[in-house]
PDB file of C-alpha atoms in Angstrom:
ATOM      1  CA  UNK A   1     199.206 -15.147 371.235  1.00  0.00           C
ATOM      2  CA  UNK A   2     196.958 -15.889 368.229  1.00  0.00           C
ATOM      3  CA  UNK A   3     199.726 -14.695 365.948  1.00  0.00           C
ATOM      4  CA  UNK A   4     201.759 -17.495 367.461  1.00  0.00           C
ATOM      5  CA  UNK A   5     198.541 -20.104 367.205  1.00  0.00           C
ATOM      6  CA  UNK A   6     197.855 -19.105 364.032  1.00  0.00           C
ATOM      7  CA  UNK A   7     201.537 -19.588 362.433  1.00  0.00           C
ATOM      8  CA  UNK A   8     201.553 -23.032 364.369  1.00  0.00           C
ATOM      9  CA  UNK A   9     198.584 -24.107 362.692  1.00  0.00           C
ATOM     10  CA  UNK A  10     199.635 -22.884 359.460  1.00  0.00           C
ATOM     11  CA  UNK A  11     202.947 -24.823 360.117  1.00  0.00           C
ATOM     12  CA  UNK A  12     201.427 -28.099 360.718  1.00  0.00           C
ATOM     13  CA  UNK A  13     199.060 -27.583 357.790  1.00  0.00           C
ATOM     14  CA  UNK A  14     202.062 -27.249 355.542  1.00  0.00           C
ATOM     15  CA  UNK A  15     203.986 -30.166 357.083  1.00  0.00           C
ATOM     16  CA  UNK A  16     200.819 -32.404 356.468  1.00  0.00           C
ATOM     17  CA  UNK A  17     200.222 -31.112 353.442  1.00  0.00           C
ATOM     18  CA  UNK A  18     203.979 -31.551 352.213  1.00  0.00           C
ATOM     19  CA  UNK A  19     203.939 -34.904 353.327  1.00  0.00           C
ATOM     20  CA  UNK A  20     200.842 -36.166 351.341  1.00  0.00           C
ATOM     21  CA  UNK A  21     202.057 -34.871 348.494  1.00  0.00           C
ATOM     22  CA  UNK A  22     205.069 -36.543 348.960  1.00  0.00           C
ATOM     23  CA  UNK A  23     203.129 -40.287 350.213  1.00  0.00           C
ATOM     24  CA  UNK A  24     201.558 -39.548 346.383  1.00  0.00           C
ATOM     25  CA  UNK A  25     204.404 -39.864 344.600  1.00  0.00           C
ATOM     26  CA  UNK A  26     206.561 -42.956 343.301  1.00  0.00           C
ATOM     27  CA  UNK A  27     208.656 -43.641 340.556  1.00  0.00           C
ATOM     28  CA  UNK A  28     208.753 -46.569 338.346  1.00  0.00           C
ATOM     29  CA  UNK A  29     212.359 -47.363 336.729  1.00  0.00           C
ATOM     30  CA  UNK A  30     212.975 -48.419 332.934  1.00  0.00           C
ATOM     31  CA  UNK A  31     213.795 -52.041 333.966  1.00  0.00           C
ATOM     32  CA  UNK A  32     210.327 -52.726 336.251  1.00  0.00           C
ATOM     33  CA  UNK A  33     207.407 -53.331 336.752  1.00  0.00           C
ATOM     34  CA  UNK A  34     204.891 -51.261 339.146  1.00  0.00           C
ATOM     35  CA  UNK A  35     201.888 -52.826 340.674  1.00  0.00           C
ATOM     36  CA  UNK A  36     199.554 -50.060 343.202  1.00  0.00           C
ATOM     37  CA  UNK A  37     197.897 -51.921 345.735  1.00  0.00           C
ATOM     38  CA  UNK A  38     195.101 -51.097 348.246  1.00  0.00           C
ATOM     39  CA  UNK A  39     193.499 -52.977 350.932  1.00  0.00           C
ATOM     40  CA  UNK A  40     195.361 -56.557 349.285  1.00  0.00           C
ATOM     41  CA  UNK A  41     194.330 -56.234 345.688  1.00  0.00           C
ATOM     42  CA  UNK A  42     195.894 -54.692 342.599  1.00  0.00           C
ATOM     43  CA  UNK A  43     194.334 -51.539 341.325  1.00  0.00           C
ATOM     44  CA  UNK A  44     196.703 -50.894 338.258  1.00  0.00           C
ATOM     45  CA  UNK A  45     199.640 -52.070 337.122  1.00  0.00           C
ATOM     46  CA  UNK A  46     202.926 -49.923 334.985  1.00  0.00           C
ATOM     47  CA  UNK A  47     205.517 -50.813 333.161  1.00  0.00           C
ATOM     48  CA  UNK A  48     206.136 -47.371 331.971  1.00  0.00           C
ATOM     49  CA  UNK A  49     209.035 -46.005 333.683  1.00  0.00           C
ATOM     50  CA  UNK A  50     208.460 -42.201 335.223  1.00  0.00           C
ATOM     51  CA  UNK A  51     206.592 -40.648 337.798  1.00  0.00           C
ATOM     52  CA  UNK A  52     203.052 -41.746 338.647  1.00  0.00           C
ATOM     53  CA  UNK A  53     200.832 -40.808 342.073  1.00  0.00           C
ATOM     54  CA  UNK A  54     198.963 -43.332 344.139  1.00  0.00           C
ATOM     55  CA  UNK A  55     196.563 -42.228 346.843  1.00  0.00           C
ATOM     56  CA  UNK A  56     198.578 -41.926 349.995  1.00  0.00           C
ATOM     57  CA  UNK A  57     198.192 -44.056 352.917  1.00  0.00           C
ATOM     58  CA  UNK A  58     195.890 -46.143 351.411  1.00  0.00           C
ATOM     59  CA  UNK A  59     198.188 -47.593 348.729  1.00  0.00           C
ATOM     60  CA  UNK A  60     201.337 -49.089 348.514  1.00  0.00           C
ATOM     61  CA  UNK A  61     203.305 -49.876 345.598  1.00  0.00           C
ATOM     62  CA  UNK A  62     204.719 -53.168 344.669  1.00  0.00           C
ATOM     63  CA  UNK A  63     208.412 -53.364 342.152  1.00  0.00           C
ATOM     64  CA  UNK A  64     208.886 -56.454 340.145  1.00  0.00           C
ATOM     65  CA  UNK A  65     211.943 -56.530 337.988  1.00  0.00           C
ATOM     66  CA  UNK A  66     211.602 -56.626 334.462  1.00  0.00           C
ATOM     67  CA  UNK A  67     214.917 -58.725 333.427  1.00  0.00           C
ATOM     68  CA  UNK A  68     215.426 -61.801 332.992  1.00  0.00           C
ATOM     69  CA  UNK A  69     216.858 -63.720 336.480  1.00  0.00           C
ATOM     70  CA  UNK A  70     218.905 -66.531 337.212  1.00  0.00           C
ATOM     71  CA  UNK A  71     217.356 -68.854 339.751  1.00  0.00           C
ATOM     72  CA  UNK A  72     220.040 -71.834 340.840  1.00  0.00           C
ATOM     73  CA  UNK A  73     218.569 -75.018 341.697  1.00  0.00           C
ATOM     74  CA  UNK A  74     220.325 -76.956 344.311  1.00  0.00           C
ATOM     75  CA  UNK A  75     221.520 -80.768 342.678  1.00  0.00           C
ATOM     76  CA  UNK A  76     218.997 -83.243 342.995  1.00  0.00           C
ATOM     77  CA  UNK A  77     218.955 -86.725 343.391  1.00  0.00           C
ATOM     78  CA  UNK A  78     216.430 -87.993 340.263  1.00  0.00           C
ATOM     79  CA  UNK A  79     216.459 -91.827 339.153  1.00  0.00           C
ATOM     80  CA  UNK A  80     216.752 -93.330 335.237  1.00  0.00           C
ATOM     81  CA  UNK A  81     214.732 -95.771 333.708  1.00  0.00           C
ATOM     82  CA  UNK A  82     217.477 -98.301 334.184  1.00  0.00           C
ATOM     83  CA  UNK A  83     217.224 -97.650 338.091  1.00  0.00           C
ATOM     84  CA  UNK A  84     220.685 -95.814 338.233  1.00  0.00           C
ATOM     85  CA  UNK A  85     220.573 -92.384 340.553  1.00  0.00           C
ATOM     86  CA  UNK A  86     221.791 -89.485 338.910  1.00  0.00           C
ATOM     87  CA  UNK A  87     222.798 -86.246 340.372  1.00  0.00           C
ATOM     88  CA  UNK A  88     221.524 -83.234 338.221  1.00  0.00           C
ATOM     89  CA  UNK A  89     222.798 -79.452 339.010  1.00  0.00           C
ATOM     90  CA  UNK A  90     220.755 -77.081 336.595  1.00  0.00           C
ATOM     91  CA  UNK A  91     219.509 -73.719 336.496  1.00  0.00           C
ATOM     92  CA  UNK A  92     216.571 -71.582 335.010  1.00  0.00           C
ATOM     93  CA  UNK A  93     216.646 -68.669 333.456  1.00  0.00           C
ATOM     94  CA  UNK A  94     213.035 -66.933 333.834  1.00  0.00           C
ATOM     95  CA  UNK A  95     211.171 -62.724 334.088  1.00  0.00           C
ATOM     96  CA  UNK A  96     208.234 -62.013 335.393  1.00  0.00           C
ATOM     97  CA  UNK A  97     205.775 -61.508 331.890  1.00  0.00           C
ATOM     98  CA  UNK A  98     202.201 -61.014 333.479  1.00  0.00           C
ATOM     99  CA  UNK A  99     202.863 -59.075 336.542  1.00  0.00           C
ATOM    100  CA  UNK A 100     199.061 -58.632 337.815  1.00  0.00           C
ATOM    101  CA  UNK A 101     198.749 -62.735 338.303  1.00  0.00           C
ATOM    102  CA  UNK A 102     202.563 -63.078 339.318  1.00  0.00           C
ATOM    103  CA  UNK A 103     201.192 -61.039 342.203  1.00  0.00           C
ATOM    104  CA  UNK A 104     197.812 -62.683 342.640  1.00  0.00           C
ATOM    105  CA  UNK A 105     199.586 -65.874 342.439  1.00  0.00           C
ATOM    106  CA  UNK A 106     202.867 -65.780 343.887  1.00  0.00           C
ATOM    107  CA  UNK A 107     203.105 -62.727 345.167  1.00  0.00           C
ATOM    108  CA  UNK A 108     207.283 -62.130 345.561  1.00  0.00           C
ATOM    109  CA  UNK A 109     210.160 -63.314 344.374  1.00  0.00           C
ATOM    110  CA  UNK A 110     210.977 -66.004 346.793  1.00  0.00           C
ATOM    111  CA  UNK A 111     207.818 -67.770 346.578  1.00  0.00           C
ATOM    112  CA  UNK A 112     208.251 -67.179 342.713  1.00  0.00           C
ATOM    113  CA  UNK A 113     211.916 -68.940 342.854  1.00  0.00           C
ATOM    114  CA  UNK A 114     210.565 -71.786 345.407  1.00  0.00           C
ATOM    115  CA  UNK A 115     208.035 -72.437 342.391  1.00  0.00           C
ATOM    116  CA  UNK A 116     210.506 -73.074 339.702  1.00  0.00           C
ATOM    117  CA  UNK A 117     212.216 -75.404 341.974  1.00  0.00           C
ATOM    118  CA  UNK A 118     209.364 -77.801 342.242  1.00  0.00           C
ATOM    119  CA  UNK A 119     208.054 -77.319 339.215  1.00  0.00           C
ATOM    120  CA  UNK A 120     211.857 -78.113 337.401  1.00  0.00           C
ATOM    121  CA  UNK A 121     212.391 -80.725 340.222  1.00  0.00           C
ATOM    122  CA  UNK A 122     209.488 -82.356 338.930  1.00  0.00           C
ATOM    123  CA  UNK A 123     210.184 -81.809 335.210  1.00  0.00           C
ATOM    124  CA  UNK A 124     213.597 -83.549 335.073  1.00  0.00           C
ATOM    125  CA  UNK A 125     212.122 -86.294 337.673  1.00  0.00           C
ATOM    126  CA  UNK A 126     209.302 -87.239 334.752  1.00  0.00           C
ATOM    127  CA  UNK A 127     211.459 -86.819 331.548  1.00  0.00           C
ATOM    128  CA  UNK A 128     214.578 -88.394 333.138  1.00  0.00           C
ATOM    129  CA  UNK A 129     213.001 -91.459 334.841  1.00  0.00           C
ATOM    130  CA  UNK A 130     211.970 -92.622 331.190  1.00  0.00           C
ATOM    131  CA  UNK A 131     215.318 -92.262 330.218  1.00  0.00           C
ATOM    132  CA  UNK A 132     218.166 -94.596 330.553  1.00  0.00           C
ATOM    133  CA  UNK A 133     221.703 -93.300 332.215  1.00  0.00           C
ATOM    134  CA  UNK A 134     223.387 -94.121 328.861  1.00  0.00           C
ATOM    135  CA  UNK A 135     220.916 -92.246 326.842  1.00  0.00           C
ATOM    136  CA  UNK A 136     221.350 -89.086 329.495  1.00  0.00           C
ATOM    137  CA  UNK A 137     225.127 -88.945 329.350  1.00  0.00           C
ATOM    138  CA  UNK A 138     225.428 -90.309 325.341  1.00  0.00           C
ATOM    139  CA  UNK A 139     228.690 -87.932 324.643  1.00  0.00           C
ATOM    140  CA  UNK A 140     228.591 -88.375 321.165  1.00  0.00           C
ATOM    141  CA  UNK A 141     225.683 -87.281 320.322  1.00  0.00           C
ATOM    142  CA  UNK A 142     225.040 -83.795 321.829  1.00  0.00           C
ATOM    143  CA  UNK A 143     222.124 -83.070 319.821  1.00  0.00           C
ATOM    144  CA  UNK A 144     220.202 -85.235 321.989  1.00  0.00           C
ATOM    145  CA  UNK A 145     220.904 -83.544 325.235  1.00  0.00           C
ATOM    146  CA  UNK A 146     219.463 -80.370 323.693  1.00  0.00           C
ATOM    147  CA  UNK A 147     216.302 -82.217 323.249  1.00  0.00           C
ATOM    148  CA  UNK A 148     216.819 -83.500 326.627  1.00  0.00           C
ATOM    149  CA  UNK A 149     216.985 -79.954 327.745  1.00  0.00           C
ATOM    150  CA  UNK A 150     214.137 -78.698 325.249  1.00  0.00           C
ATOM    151  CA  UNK A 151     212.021 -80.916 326.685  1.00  0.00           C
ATOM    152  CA  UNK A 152     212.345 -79.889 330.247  1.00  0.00           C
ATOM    153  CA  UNK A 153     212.325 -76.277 329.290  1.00  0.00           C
ATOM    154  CA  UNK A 154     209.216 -76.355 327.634  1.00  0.00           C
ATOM    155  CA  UNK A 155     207.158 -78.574 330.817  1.00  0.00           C
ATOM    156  CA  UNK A 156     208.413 -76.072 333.008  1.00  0.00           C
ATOM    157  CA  UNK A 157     207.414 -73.027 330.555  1.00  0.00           C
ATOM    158  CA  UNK A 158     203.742 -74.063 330.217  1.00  0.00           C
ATOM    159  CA  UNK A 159     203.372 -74.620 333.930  1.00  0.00           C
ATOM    160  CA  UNK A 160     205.144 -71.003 334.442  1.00  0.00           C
ATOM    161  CA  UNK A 161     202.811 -69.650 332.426  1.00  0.00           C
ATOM    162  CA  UNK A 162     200.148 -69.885 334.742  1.00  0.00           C
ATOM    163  CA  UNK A 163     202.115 -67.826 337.485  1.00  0.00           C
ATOM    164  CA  UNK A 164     202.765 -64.802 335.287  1.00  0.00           C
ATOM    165  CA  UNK A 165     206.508 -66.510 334.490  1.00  0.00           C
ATOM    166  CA  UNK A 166     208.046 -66.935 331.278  1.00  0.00           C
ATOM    167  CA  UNK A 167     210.761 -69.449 331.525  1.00  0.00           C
ATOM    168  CA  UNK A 168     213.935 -68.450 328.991  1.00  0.00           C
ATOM    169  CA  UNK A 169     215.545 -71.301 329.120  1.00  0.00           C
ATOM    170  CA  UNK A 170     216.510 -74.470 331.978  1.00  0.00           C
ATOM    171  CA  UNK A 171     220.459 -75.702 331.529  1.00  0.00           C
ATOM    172  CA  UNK A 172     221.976 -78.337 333.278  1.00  0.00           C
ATOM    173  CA  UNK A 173     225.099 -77.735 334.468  1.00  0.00           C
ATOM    174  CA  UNK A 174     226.105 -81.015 335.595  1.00  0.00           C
ATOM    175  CA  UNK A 175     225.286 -84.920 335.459  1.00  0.00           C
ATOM    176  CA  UNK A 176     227.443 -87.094 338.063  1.00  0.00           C
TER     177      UNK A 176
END
């Protein structure tokens, strides 16, 4: 009978012990970004892709992506200078640079991408309302539209910057 106790309690010893080691143990890929949290706040962040250990039950772990993403803005309504309403359909192209205050200030990916949207929203509604319609759709001069589009990039860019987001680049797809 204590034979049988004995190898029962050695059993269970094993099992716990097997499973702290593995709770320990997480792997961070080539193409992300780690972040070990305990109790709500960052205690170290990785970028370096292999195995690393985390004290179990008490941490979690937290994957960002490291590549640049494609966030689609719906088409919004924005009005010229010359009081005509335009219809703009854009996108930005954005990664995650700073991932300790892209977690402290966003937290996911979601929030990150609801963000963008305001913050470009608000970007094209500035630039474009001192703008006339003409000077917005001018086809023969397409230099212009890259300034256009310059210009928005780099207002939505230095806000980013203060989420732990580097914005690539914002394109607009379509005027109507």
């Amino acid at each position: 009978m204590k034979k049988k106790f004995s190898a029962i309690a050695l059993g269970v010893i094993a099992a716990v012990a097997v499973i702290c080691l593995a709770s320990s143990m997480y792997t961070v890929q080539e193409n992300e970004y780690a972040c070990t949290v305990r109790f709500s706040k960052i205690i170290s962040t990785t970028d370096e892709a292999g195995l690393h250990f985390k004290v179990p039950f008490l941490d979690s772990v937290k994957v960002f992506p490291k590549a640049t993403m494609l966030y689609d803005i719906s088409p919004s309504e924005v009005l010229t200078s010359d009081k005509q309403n335009m219809t703009v359909d854009s996108y930005v192209l954005w990664q995650i640079r700073d991932p300790l205050l892209f977690y402290q200030s966003l937290g996911s990916l979601s929030v990150a991408e609801q963000r963008l949207d305001a913050i470009t929203y608000n970007a094209l509604k500035t630039l474009m309302g001192t703008l006339a319609q003409s000077d917005i759709i001018n086809q023969e001069d397409g230099a212009s539209r890259n300034d256009i589009y310059a210009g928005i990039a780099q207002d939505v860019s230095e806000i980013a910057t203060n989420y732990g987001i580097d914005v690539v680049d914002v394109k607009i797809k379509r005027f109507d």
